[in-house]
Structure formats: structure tokens, C-alpha cells
Short mmCIF file of C-alpha atoms and ligand atoms in Angstrom, two decimals:
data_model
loop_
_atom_site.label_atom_id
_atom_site.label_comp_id
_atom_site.label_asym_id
_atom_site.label_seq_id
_atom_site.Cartn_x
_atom_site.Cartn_y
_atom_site.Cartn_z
CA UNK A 196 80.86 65.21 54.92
CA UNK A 197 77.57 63.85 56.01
CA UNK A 198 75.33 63.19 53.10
CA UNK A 199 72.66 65.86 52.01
CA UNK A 200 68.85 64.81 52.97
CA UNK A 201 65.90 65.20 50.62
CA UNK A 202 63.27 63.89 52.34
CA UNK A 203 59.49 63.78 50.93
CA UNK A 204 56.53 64.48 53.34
CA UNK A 205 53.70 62.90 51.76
CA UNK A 206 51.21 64.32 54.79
CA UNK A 207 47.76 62.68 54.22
CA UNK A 208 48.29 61.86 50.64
CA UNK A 209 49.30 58.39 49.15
CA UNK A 210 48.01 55.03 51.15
CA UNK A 211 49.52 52.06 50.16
CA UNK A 212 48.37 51.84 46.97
CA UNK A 213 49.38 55.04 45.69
CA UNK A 214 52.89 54.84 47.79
CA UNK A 215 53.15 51.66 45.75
CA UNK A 216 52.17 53.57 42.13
CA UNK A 217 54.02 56.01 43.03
CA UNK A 218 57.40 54.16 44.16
CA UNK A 219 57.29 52.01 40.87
CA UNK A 220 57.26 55.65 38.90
CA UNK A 221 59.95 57.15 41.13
CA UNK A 222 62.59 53.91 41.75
CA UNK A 223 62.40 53.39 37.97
CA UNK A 224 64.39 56.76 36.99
CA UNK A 225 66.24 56.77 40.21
CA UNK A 226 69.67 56.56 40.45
CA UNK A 227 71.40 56.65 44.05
CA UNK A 228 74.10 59.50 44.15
CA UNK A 229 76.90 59.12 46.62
CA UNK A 230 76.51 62.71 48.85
CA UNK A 231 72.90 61.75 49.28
CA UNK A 232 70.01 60.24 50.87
CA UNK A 233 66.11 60.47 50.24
CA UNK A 234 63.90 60.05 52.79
CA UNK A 235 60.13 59.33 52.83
CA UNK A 236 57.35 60.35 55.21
CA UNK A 237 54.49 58.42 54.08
CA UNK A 238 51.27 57.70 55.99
CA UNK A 239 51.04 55.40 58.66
CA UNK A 240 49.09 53.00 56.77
CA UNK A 241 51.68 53.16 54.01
CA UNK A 242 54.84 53.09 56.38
CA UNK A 243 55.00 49.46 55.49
CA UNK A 244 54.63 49.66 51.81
CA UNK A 245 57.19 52.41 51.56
CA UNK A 246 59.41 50.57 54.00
CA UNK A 247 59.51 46.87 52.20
CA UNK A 248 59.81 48.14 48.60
CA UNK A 249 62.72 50.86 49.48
CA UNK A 250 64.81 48.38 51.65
CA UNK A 251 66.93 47.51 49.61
CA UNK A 252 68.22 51.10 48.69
CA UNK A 253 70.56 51.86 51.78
CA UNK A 254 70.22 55.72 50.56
CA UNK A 255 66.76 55.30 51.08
CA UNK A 256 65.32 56.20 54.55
CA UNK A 257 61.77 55.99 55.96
CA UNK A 258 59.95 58.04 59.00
CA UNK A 259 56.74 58.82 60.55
CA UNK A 260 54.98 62.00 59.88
CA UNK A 261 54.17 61.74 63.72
CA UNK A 262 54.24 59.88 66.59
CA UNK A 263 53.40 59.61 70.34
CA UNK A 264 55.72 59.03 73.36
CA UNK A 265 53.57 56.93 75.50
CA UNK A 266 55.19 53.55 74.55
CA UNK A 267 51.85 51.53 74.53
CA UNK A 268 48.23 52.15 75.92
CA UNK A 269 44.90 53.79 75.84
CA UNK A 270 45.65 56.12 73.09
CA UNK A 271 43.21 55.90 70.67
CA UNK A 272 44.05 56.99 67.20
CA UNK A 273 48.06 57.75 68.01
CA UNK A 274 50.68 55.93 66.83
CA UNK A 275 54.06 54.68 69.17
CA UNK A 276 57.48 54.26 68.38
CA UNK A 277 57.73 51.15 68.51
CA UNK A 278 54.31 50.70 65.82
CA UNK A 279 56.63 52.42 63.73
CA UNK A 280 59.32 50.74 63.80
CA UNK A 281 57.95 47.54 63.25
CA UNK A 282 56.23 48.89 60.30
CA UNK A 283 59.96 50.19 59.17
CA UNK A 284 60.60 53.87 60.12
CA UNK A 285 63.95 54.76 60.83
CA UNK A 286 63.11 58.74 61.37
CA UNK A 287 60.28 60.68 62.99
CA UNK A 288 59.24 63.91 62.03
CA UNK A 289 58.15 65.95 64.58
CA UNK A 290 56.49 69.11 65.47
CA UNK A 291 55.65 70.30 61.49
CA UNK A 292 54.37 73.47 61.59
CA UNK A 293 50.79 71.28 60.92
CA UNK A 294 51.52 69.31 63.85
CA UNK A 295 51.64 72.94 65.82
CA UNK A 296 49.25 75.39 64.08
CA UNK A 297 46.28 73.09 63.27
CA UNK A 298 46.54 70.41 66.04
CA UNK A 299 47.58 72.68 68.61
CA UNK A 300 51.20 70.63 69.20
CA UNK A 301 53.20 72.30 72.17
CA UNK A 302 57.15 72.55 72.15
CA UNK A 303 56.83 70.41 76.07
CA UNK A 304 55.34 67.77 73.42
CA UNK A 305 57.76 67.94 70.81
CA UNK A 306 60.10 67.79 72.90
CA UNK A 307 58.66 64.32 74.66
CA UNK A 308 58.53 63.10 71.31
CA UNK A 309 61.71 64.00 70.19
CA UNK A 310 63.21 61.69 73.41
CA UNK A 311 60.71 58.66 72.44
CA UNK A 312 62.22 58.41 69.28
CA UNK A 313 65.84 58.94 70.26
CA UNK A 314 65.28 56.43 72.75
CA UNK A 315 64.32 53.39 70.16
CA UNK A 316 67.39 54.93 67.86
CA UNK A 317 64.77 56.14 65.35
CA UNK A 318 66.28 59.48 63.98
CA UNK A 319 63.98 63.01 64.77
CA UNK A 320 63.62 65.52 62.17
CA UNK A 321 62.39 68.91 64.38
CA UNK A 322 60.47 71.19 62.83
CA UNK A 323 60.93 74.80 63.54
CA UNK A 324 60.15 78.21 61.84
CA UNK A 325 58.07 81.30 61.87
CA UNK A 326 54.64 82.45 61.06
CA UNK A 327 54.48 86.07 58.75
CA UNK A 328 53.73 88.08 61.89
CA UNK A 329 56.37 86.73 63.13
CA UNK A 330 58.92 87.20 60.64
CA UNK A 331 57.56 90.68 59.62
CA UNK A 332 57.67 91.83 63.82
CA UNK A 333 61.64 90.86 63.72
CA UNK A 334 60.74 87.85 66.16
CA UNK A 335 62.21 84.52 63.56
CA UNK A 336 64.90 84.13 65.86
CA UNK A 337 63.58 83.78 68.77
CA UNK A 338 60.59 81.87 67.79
CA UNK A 339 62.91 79.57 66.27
CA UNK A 340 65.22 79.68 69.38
CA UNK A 341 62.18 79.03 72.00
CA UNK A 342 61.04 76.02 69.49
CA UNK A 343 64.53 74.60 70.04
CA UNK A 344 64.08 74.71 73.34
CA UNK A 345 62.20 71.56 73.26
CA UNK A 346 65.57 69.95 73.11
CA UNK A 347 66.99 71.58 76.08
CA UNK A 348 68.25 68.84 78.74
CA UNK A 349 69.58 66.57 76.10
CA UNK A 350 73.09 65.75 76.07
CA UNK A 351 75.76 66.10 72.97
CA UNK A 352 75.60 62.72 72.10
CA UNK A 353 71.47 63.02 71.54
CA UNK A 354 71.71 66.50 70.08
CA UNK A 355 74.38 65.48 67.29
CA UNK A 356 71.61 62.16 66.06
CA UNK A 357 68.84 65.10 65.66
CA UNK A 358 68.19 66.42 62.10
CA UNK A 359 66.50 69.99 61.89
CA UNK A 360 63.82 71.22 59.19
CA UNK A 361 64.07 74.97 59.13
CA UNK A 362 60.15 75.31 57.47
CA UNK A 363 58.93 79.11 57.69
CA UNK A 364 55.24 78.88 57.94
CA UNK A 365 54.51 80.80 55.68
CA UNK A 366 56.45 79.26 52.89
CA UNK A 367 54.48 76.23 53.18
CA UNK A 368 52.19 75.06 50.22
CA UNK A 369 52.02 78.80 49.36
CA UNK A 370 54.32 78.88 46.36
CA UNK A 371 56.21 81.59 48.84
CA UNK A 372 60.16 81.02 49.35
CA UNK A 373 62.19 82.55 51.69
CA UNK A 374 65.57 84.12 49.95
CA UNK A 375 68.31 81.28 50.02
CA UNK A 376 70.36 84.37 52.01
CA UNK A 377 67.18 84.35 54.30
CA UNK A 378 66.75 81.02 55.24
CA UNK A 379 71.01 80.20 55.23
CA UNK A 380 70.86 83.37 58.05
CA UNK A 381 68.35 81.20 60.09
CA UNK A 382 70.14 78.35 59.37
CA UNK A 383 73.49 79.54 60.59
CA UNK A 384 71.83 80.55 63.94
CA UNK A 385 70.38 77.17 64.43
CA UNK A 386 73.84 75.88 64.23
CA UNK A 387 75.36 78.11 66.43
CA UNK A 388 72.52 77.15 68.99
CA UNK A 389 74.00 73.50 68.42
CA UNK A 390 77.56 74.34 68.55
CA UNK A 391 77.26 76.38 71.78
CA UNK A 392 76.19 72.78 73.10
CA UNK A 393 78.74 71.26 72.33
CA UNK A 394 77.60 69.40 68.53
CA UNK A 395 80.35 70.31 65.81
CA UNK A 396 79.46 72.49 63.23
CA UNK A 397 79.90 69.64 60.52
CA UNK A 398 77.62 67.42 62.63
CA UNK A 399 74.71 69.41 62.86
CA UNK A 400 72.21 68.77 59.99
CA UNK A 401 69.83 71.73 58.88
CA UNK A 402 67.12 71.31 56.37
CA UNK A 403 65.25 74.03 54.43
CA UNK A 404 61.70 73.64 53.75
CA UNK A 405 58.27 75.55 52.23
CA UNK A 406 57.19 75.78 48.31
CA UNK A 407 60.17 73.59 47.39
CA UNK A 408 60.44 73.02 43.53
CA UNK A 409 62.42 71.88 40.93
CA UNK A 410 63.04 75.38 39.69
CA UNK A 411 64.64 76.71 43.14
CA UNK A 412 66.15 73.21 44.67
CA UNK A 413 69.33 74.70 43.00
CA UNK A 414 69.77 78.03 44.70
CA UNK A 415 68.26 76.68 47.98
CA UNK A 416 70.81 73.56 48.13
CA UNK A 417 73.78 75.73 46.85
CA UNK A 418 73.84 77.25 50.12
CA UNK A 419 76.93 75.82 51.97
CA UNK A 420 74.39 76.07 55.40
CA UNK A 421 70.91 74.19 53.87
CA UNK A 422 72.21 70.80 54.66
CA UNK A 423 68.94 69.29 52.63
CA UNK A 424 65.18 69.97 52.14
CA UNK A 425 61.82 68.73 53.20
CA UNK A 426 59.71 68.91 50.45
CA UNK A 427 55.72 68.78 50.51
CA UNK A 428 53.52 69.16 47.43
CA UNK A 429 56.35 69.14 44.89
CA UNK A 430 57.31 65.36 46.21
CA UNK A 431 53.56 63.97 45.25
CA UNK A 432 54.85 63.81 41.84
CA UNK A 433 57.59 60.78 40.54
CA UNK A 434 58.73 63.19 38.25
CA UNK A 435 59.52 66.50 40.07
CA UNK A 436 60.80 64.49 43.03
CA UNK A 437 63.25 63.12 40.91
CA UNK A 438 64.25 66.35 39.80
CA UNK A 439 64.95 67.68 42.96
CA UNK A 440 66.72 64.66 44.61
CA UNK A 441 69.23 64.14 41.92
CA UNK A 442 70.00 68.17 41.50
CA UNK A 443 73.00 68.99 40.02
CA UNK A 444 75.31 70.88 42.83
CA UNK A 445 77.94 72.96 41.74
P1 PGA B 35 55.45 72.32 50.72
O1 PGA B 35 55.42 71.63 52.18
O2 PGA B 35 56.69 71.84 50.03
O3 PGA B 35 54.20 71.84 50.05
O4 PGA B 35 55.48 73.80 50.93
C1 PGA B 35 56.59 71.50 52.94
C2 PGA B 35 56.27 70.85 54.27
O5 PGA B 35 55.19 71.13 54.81
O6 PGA B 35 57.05 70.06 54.80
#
């Protein structure tokens, strides 16, 4: 069994002071449990912090909130790969529903992204899901079918190192949850869109995120298909991050 993910995305909260403040808070009343591993997006700026005072926690991971493929250049304001690895990311996320609705991201660039980071062995974390017209015209599927087609091209091998973060849009910093029976439905069809390339079923890693708390972790991770979470607002706070990461499974 691969270990469940609960990873943080800080978005533009937390530089390296208050990734430091809030790492002494969190590492204090944090215990590492054996089927899991936490993951932090952090700023750029604070990439480093979060990446030097973690590293000695192998079930701690750390990623970019974004990157660019372009390896080096005149790119002002992006950040490469290889910036972020040197800093200390392991992971990228890409294409957050952010990333898409209010910076106009296309699924040709997440998918160029996606192969920049496979390519330095830094682990993507694909965002896909839904807006409310969306869901409400009958359409999650496919949206979240033509999203994945970013990855189309890639071999088995590449698919099976890709983690995804099933986020509907409008689940995110809305208090708004999908049904765990929802969002395990779009899960299962993400992993049939993996298997029918050829990634096992067991391989394949499927994260649920939007408006998740410590009062619905449980019956969102007690779904046998949400392989993990990605957790916004509720991951600001050393206290209610540790209540979700070390939730008691059943
Ligand atoms: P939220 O954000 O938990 O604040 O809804 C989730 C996300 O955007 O990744």
C-alpha cells in the first residue's frame, strides 16, 4: 500500500518567517504515522525554510505551488525546476484550479509543466476538477477527462510517478464539500482513465481537495478511492493541520 498524502497548500500565505513560526507549532505535536506522508506547498521564498527544517522527517515532503518549464532564461517573475530544487522541492503542484481560473493556465501548459518536473524526478501533483456550471450541466467528467488530457503522450512509467488532486472548484475556500460518494465517483473514473493506460489500480494516487477540515477529514479519507487530501485554509493553522494529518482511519 502506498502511503496516504496530506499535503498543505499554503498559496500566498506564510514567508519564511511565518513557515518557520508555524513549523516550530506544527513539528512540536507531530508524530510521523507509518501509512503516511505530509507534504508542504509553501511559497517560493519559503521553499527553503520549509525544506531545511523538515529534512530530517523522511515522511515529510516539500513542492512548489508552481513552476515553469523553460529550464532557464528571460522569464521574469517565474520560477524553474531546477530553482526549486535547489531550494528543496521534491513535488510540483500544478495546474490548481487558481493557476487556471485567475491566471488563465491552459491544460497545453500544464501539461509542459507536468514533463519539466518529471524530467528533474520532482513528483507532479495535477490539479483537476469542475466549476458549479459545470457540475450542475452533467459535464464533471469530461471536464475532468479533457484536463487529464494534458498528460496524454506520456508513457506508463511517467504516468504511475504522477499524483492527482481531484479539487472541485467550487469546493474551494467556500466551506462547500462535495459528498465523500461524490468525489470517490470522480475519483474512481480518474483511475480508470489511468488503468486503461496501463498504471495499476494500486499505483495510481488520487487526492480529494476543497473546504477540507478537521470535522470531515474522516468521512472524506474513509473512502477506500481518496488516496489523500490537499488542504488550503484549514492547513494555515498548526493546530487543525495536525488534526487532519494524524486522523484516525478506521
Ligand atoms: P481550501 O483550498 O482547503 O481552502 O478549500 C484547497 C486548495 O485550494 O487546494
Amino acid at each position: 500500500m502506498r502511503p496516504l498524502i496530506f499535503a498543505a497548500n499554503w498559496k500566498m500565505h506564510l514567508g519564511p518567517e511565518g513557515a518557520r513560526r508555524f513549523l516550530h507549532s506544527f513539528l512540536e505535536r507531530h508524530e510521523a504515522l507509518p501509512d503516511r506522508e505530509t507534504w508542504f506547498f509553501p511559497s517560493a521564498v519559503a521553499l527553503e525554510t520549509v525544506a531545511r527544517l523538515t529534512g530530517d522527517r523522511p515522511a515529510i515532503r516539500t513542492g512548489a505551488q508552481n513552476v515553469y518549464w523553460e529550464p532557464k532564461g528571460a522569464f521574469t517573475g517565474e520560477l524553474s525546476v531546477g530553482m526549486a530544487r535547489e531550494a528543496g522541492a521534491q513535488a510540483g503542484l500544478v495546474g490548481h484550479s487558481e493557476r487556471r481560473h485567475v491566471f488563465g493556465e491552459t491544460d497545453q501548459e500544464t501539461g509542459r509543466k507536468v514533463r519539466a518536473l518529471l524530467e528533474s524526478d520532482l513528483t507532479p501533483m495535477l490539479c483537476v476538477g469542475e466549476k458549479i456550471e459545470q457540475r450542475e450541466a452533467g459535464e464533471t467528467l469530461g471536464v475532468v477527462q479533457r484536463q487529464l488530457s494534458a498528460l496524454d503522450g506520456l508513457g506508463r512509467d511517467a504516468l504511475a510517478q504522477i499524483v492527482i488532486a481531484y479539487e472541485p472548484v467550487w469546493a474551494i475556500g467556500t466551506g462547500k464539500t462535495a459528498t465523500p460518494e461524490d468525489a470517490a465517483e470522480v475519483h474512481a473514473a480518474i483511475r480508470d482513465w489511468f488503468t486503461e493506460r496501463g498504471v495499476s489500480p494500486e499505483t495510481t494516487r488520487v487526492l480529494y481537495g476543497g473546504s477540507v477540515k478537521p470535522d470531515n477529514i474522516h468521512a472524506l479519507i474513509s473512502q477506500p478511492e481518496i488516496d489523500g487530501v490537499l488542504v488550503g485554509g484549514a492547513s494555515l493553522d498548526p493546530a487543525s493541520w495536525s488534526e487532519i494529518v494524524r486522523v484516525t482511519l478506521d
